[in-house]
């Protein structure tokens, strides 16, 4: 695969990658989308929004640094 092929993106390979990412999504407690990354399979509900555990940790750490 050449440099320009990566930029153009072959449809077959893109479809394979999408299927892999859909399968790799964690199955969580809730089916709603994450407030931070937009992925499905969230585990936590915090402040009225649904979050992955990883995304929630990242958000809390970054907000502490802002204060």
mmCIF file with all atom_site columns, N, CA, C and O in Angstrom, residues 1 3 6 8 12 18 23-26 29 33-34 36 38 43 45 50-51 54 56-64:
data_model
loop_
_atom_site.group_PDB
_atom_site.id
_atom_site.type_symbol
_atom_site.label_atom_id
_atom_site.label_alt_id
_atom_site.label_comp_id
_atom_site.label_asym_id
_atom_site.label_entity_id
_atom_site.label_seq_id
_atom_site.pdbx_PDB_ins_code
_atom_site.Cartn_x
_atom_site.Cartn_y
_atom_site.Cartn_z
_atom_site.occupancy
_atom_site.B_iso_or_equiv
_atom_site.pdbx_formal_charge
_atom_site.auth_seq_id
_atom_site.auth_comp_id
_atom_site.auth_asym_id
_atom_site.auth_atom_id
_atom_site.pdbx_PDB_model_num
ATOM 1   N N  . UNK A 1 1  ? 0.840   -1.169 0.000  1.00 0.00 ? 1  UNK A N  1
ATOM 2   C CA . UNK A 1 1  ? 0.000   0.000  0.000  1.00 0.00 ? 1  UNK A CA 1
ATOM 3   C C  . UNK A 1 1  ? 0.887   1.234  0.000  1.00 0.00 ? 1  UNK A C  1
ATOM 4   O O  . UNK A 1 1  ? 1.801   1.359  0.807  1.00 0.00 ? 1  UNK A O  1
ATOM 5   N N  . UNK A 1 3  ? 1.625   5.564  -0.255 1.00 0.00 ? 3  UNK A N  1
ATOM 6   C CA . UNK A 1 3  ? 1.281   6.751  0.520  1.00 0.00 ? 3  UNK A CA 1
ATOM 7   C C  . UNK A 1 3  ? -0.064  7.331  0.094  1.00 0.00 ? 3  UNK A C  1
ATOM 8   O O  . UNK A 1 3  ? -0.887  7.681  0.923  1.00 0.00 ? 3  UNK A O  1
ATOM 9   N N  . UNK A 1 6  ? -3.267  5.494  1.265  1.00 0.00 ? 6  UNK A N  1
ATOM 10  C CA . UNK A 1 6  ? -3.709  5.793  2.625  1.00 0.00 ? 6  UNK A CA 1
ATOM 11  C C  . UNK A 1 6  ? -4.552  7.063  2.658  1.00 0.00 ? 6  UNK A C  1
ATOM 12  O O  . UNK A 1 6  ? -5.514  7.156  3.396  1.00 0.00 ? 6  UNK A O  1
ATOM 13  N N  . UNK A 1 8  ? -6.316  8.337  0.082  1.00 0.00 ? 8  UNK A N  1
ATOM 14  C CA . UNK A 1 8  ? -7.576  8.091  -0.609 1.00 0.00 ? 8  UNK A CA 1
ATOM 15  C C  . UNK A 1 8  ? -8.462  7.165  0.203  1.00 0.00 ? 8  UNK A C  1
ATOM 16  O O  . UNK A 1 8  ? -9.651  7.384  0.305  1.00 0.00 ? 8  UNK A O  1
ATOM 17  N N  . UNK A 1 12 ? -12.857 -1.060 0.740  1.00 0.00 ? 12 UNK A N  1
ATOM 18  C CA . UNK A 1 12 ? -12.871 -2.372 1.378  1.00 0.00 ? 12 UNK A CA 1
ATOM 19  C C  . UNK A 1 12 ? -12.147 -2.343 2.717  1.00 0.00 ? 12 UNK A C  1
ATOM 20  O O  . UNK A 1 12 ? -12.629 -2.885 3.704  1.00 0.00 ? 12 UNK A O  1
ATOM 21  N N  . UNK A 1 18 ? -14.050 -0.364 10.100 1.00 0.00 ? 18 UNK A N  1
ATOM 22  C CA . UNK A 1 18 ? -15.279 0.010  10.795 1.00 0.00 ? 18 UNK A CA 1
ATOM 23  C C  . UNK A 1 18 ? -15.870 -1.182 11.525 1.00 0.00 ? 18 UNK A C  1
ATOM 24  O O  . UNK A 1 18 ? -16.330 -1.069 12.660 1.00 0.00 ? 18 UNK A O  1
ATOM 25  N N  . UNK A 1 23 ? -16.898 -3.980 16.668 1.00 0.00 ? 23 UNK A N  1
ATOM 26  C CA . UNK A 1 23 ? -16.763 -5.162 17.499 1.00 0.00 ? 23 UNK A CA 1
ATOM 27  C C  . UNK A 1 23 ? -15.935 -4.867 18.746 1.00 0.00 ? 23 UNK A C  1
ATOM 28  O O  . UNK A 1 23 ? -16.142 -5.462 19.787 1.00 0.00 ? 23 UNK A O  1
ATOM 29  N N  . UNK A 1 24 ? -15.011 -3.929 18.646 1.00 0.00 ? 24 UNK A N  1
ATOM 30  C CA . UNK A 1 24 ? -14.125 -3.619 19.756 1.00 0.00 ? 24 UNK A CA 1
ATOM 31  C C  . UNK A 1 24 ? -14.781 -2.714 20.796 1.00 0.00 ? 24 UNK A C  1
ATOM 32  O O  . UNK A 1 24 ? -14.226 -2.505 21.861 1.00 0.00 ? 24 UNK A O  1
ATOM 33  N N  . UNK A 1 25 ? -15.955 -2.162 20.506 1.00 0.00 ? 25 UNK A N  1
ATOM 34  C CA . UNK A 1 25 ? -16.630 -1.294 21.456 1.00 0.00 ? 25 UNK A CA 1
ATOM 35  C C  . UNK A 1 25 ? -16.977 -2.084 22.716 1.00 0.00 ? 25 UNK A C  1
ATOM 36  O O  . UNK A 1 25 ? -17.502 -3.182 22.648 1.00 0.00 ? 25 UNK A O  1
ATOM 37  N N  . UNK A 1 26 ? -16.664 -1.534 23.869 1.00 0.00 ? 26 UNK A N  1
ATOM 38  C CA . UNK A 1 26 ? -16.958 -2.249 25.102 1.00 0.00 ? 26 UNK A CA 1
ATOM 39  C C  . UNK A 1 26 ? -18.461 -2.304 25.369 1.00 0.00 ? 26 UNK A C  1
ATOM 40  O O  . UNK A 1 26 ? -19.189 -1.372 25.061 1.00 0.00 ? 26 UNK A O  1
ATOM 41  N N  . UNK A 1 29 ? -22.804 -0.808 30.832 1.00 0.00 ? 29 UNK A N  1
ATOM 42  C CA . UNK A 1 29 ? -24.070 -0.854 31.553 1.00 0.00 ? 29 UNK A CA 1
ATOM 43  C C  . UNK A 1 29 ? -25.166 -0.129 30.773 1.00 0.00 ? 29 UNK A C  1
ATOM 44  O O  . UNK A 1 29 ? -26.316 -0.533 30.803 1.00 0.00 ? 29 UNK A O  1
ATOM 45  N N  . UNK A 1 33 ? -24.506 7.090  24.168 1.00 0.00 ? 33 UNK A N  1
ATOM 46  C CA . UNK A 1 33 ? -23.187 7.504  23.682 1.00 0.00 ? 33 UNK A CA 1
ATOM 47  C C  . UNK A 1 33 ? -22.437 8.253  24.777 1.00 0.00 ? 33 UNK A C  1
ATOM 48  O O  . UNK A 1 33 ? -23.036 8.949  25.599 1.00 0.00 ? 33 UNK A O  1
ATOM 49  N N  . UNK A 1 34 ? -21.139 8.127  24.766 1.00 0.00 ? 34 UNK A N  1
ATOM 50  C CA . UNK A 1 34 ? -20.273 8.803  25.730 1.00 0.00 ? 34 UNK A CA 1
ATOM 51  C C  . UNK A 1 34 ? -20.258 10.299 25.430 1.00 0.00 ? 34 UNK A C  1
ATOM 52  O O  . UNK A 1 34 ? -20.221 10.723 24.276 1.00 0.00 ? 34 UNK A O  1
ATOM 53  N N  . UNK A 1 36 ? -17.849 12.352 26.075 1.00 0.00 ? 36 UNK A N  1
ATOM 54  C CA . UNK A 1 36 ? -16.506 12.799 25.708 1.00 0.00 ? 36 UNK A CA 1
ATOM 55  C C  . UNK A 1 36 ? -16.098 12.324 24.319 1.00 0.00 ? 36 UNK A C  1
ATOM 56  O O  . UNK A 1 36 ? -15.742 13.118 23.458 1.00 0.00 ? 36 UNK A O  1
ATOM 57  N N  . UNK A 1 38 ? -18.021 9.966  22.298 1.00 0.00 ? 38 UNK A N  1
ATOM 58  C CA . UNK A 1 38 ? -19.128 9.635  21.403 1.00 0.00 ? 38 UNK A CA 1
ATOM 59  C C  . UNK A 1 38 ? -19.324 8.151  21.169 1.00 0.00 ? 38 UNK A C  1
ATOM 60  O O  . UNK A 1 38 ? -20.209 7.751  20.430 1.00 0.00 ? 38 UNK A O  1
ATOM 61  N N  . UNK A 1 43 ? -20.248 3.081  30.956 1.00 0.00 ? 43 UNK A N  1
ATOM 62  C CA . UNK A 1 43 ? -20.326 2.409  32.241 1.00 0.00 ? 43 UNK A CA 1
ATOM 63  C C  . UNK A 1 43 ? -20.825 3.305  33.361 1.00 0.00 ? 43 UNK A C  1
ATOM 64  O O  . UNK A 1 43 ? -21.346 2.817  34.351 1.00 0.00 ? 43 UNK A O  1
ATOM 65  N N  . UNK A 1 45 ? -22.754 7.026  34.888 1.00 0.00 ? 45 UNK A N  1
ATOM 66  C CA . UNK A 1 45 ? -23.618 8.177  34.679 1.00 0.00 ? 45 UNK A CA 1
ATOM 67  C C  . UNK A 1 45 ? -23.195 9.212  35.702 1.00 0.00 ? 45 UNK A C  1
ATOM 68  O O  . UNK A 1 45 ? -23.235 8.963  36.906 1.00 0.00 ? 45 UNK A O  1
ATOM 69  N N  . UNK A 1 50 ? -23.602 10.323 30.267 1.00 0.00 ? 50 UNK A N  1
ATOM 70  C CA . UNK A 1 50 ? -23.059 8.970  30.295 1.00 0.00 ? 50 UNK A CA 1
ATOM 71  C C  . UNK A 1 50 ? -21.612 8.996  29.830 1.00 0.00 ? 50 UNK A C  1
ATOM 72  O O  . UNK A 1 50 ? -21.265 9.700  28.882 1.00 0.00 ? 50 UNK A O  1
ATOM 73  N N  . UNK A 1 51 ? -20.750 8.214  30.516 1.00 0.00 ? 51 UNK A N  1
ATOM 74  C CA . UNK A 1 51 ? -19.315 8.261  30.285 1.00 0.00 ? 51 UNK A CA 1
ATOM 75  C C  . UNK A 1 51 ? -18.714 6.868  30.301 1.00 0.00 ? 51 UNK A C  1
ATOM 76  O O  . UNK A 1 51 ? -19.194 5.979  30.987 1.00 0.00 ? 51 UNK A O  1
ATOM 77  N N  . UNK A 1 54 ? -12.726 5.418  31.362 1.00 0.00 ? 54 UNK A N  1
ATOM 78  C CA . UNK A 1 54 ? -11.492 6.046  30.901 1.00 0.00 ? 54 UNK A CA 1
ATOM 79  C C  . UNK A 1 54 ? -11.721 7.524  30.556 1.00 0.00 ? 54 UNK A C  1
ATOM 80  O O  . UNK A 1 54 ? -10.930 8.393  30.940 1.00 0.00 ? 54 UNK A O  1
ATOM 81  N N  . UNK A 1 56 ? -14.080 9.510  31.650 1.00 0.00 ? 56 UNK A N  1
ATOM 82  C CA . UNK A 1 56 ? -14.400 10.260 32.862 1.00 0.00 ? 56 UNK A CA 1
ATOM 83  C C  . UNK A 1 56 ? -13.142 10.629 33.622 1.00 0.00 ? 56 UNK A C  1
ATOM 84  O O  . UNK A 1 56 ? -12.986 11.767 34.078 1.00 0.00 ? 56 UNK A O  1
ATOM 85  N N  . UNK A 1 57 ? -12.189 9.695  33.733 1.00 0.00 ? 57 UNK A N  1
ATOM 86  C CA . UNK A 1 57 ? -10.919 9.980  34.405 1.00 0.00 ? 57 UNK A CA 1
ATOM 87  C C  . UNK A 1 57 ? -10.156 11.087 33.682 1.00 0.00 ? 57 UNK A C  1
ATOM 88  O O  . UNK A 1 57 ? -9.617  12.001 34.314 1.00 0.00 ? 57 UNK A O  1
ATOM 89  N N  . UNK A 1 58 ? -10.119 11.018 32.359 1.00 0.00 ? 58 UNK A N  1
ATOM 90  C CA . UNK A 1 58 ? -9.396  12.037 31.585 1.00 0.00 ? 58 UNK A CA 1
ATOM 91  C C  . UNK A 1 58 ? -10.029 13.410 31.770 1.00 0.00 ? 58 UNK A C  1
ATOM 92  O O  . UNK A 1 58 ? -9.335  14.412 31.930 1.00 0.00 ? 58 UNK A O  1
ATOM 93  N N  . UNK A 1 59 ? -11.349 13.468 31.773 1.00 0.00 ? 59 UNK A N  1
ATOM 94  C CA . UNK A 1 59 ? -12.054 14.735 31.904 1.00 0.00 ? 59 UNK A CA 1
ATOM 95  C C  . UNK A 1 59 ? -11.839 15.342 33.286 1.00 0.00 ? 59 UNK A C  1
ATOM 96  O O  . UNK A 1 59 ? -11.601 16.547 33.405 1.00 0.00 ? 59 UNK A O  1
ATOM 97  N N  . UNK A 1 60 ? -11.927 14.535 34.311 1.00 0.00 ? 60 UNK A N  1
ATOM 98  C CA . UNK A 1 60 ? -11.718 15.041 35.669 1.00 0.00 ? 60 UNK A CA 1
ATOM 99  C C  . UNK A 1 60 ? -10.298 15.568 35.869 1.00 0.00 ? 60 UNK A C  1
ATOM 100 O O  . UNK A 1 60 ? -10.088 16.612 36.482 1.00 0.00 ? 60 UNK A O  1
ATOM 101 N N  . UNK A 1 61 ? -9.310  14.840 35.344 1.00 0.00 ? 61 UNK A N  1
ATOM 102 C CA . UNK A 1 61 ? -7.927  15.274 35.484 1.00 0.00 ? 61 UNK A CA 1
ATOM 103 C C  . UNK A 1 61 ? -7.687  16.585 34.750 1.00 0.00 ? 61 UNK A C  1
ATOM 104 O O  . UNK A 1 61 ? -7.008  17.478 35.266 1.00 0.00 ? 61 UNK A O  1
ATOM 105 N N  . UNK A 1 62 ? -8.251  16.717 33.571 1.00 0.00 ? 62 UNK A N  1
ATOM 106 C CA . UNK A 1 62 ? -8.029  17.950 32.811 1.00 0.00 ? 62 UNK A CA 1
ATOM 107 C C  . UNK A 1 62 ? -8.764  19.116 33.451 1.00 0.00 ? 62 UNK A C  1
ATOM 108 O O  . UNK A 1 62 ? -8.268  20.250 33.415 1.00 0.00 ? 62 UNK A O  1
ATOM 109 N N  . UNK A 1 63 ? -9.906  18.887 34.066 1.00 0.00 ? 63 UNK A N  1
ATOM 110 C CA . UNK A 1 63 ? -10.633 19.985 34.704 1.00 0.00 ? 63 UNK A CA 1
ATOM 111 C C  . UNK A 1 63 ? -9.934  20.437 35.986 1.00 0.00 ? 63 UNK A C  1
ATOM 112 O O  . UNK A 1 63 ? -10.011 21.618 36.356 1.00 0.00 ? 63 UNK A O  1
ATOM 113 N N  . UNK A 1 64 ? -9.261  19.538 36.679 1.00 0.00 ? 64 UNK A N  1
ATOM 114 C CA . UNK A 1 64 ? -8.493  19.931 37.875 1.00 0.00 ? 64 UNK A CA 1
ATOM 115 C C  . UNK A 1 64 ? -7.358  20.872 37.503 1.00 0.00 ? 64 UNK A C  1
ATOM 116 O O  . UNK A 1 64 ? -7.047  21.800 38.242 1.00 0.00 ? 64 UNK A O  1
#
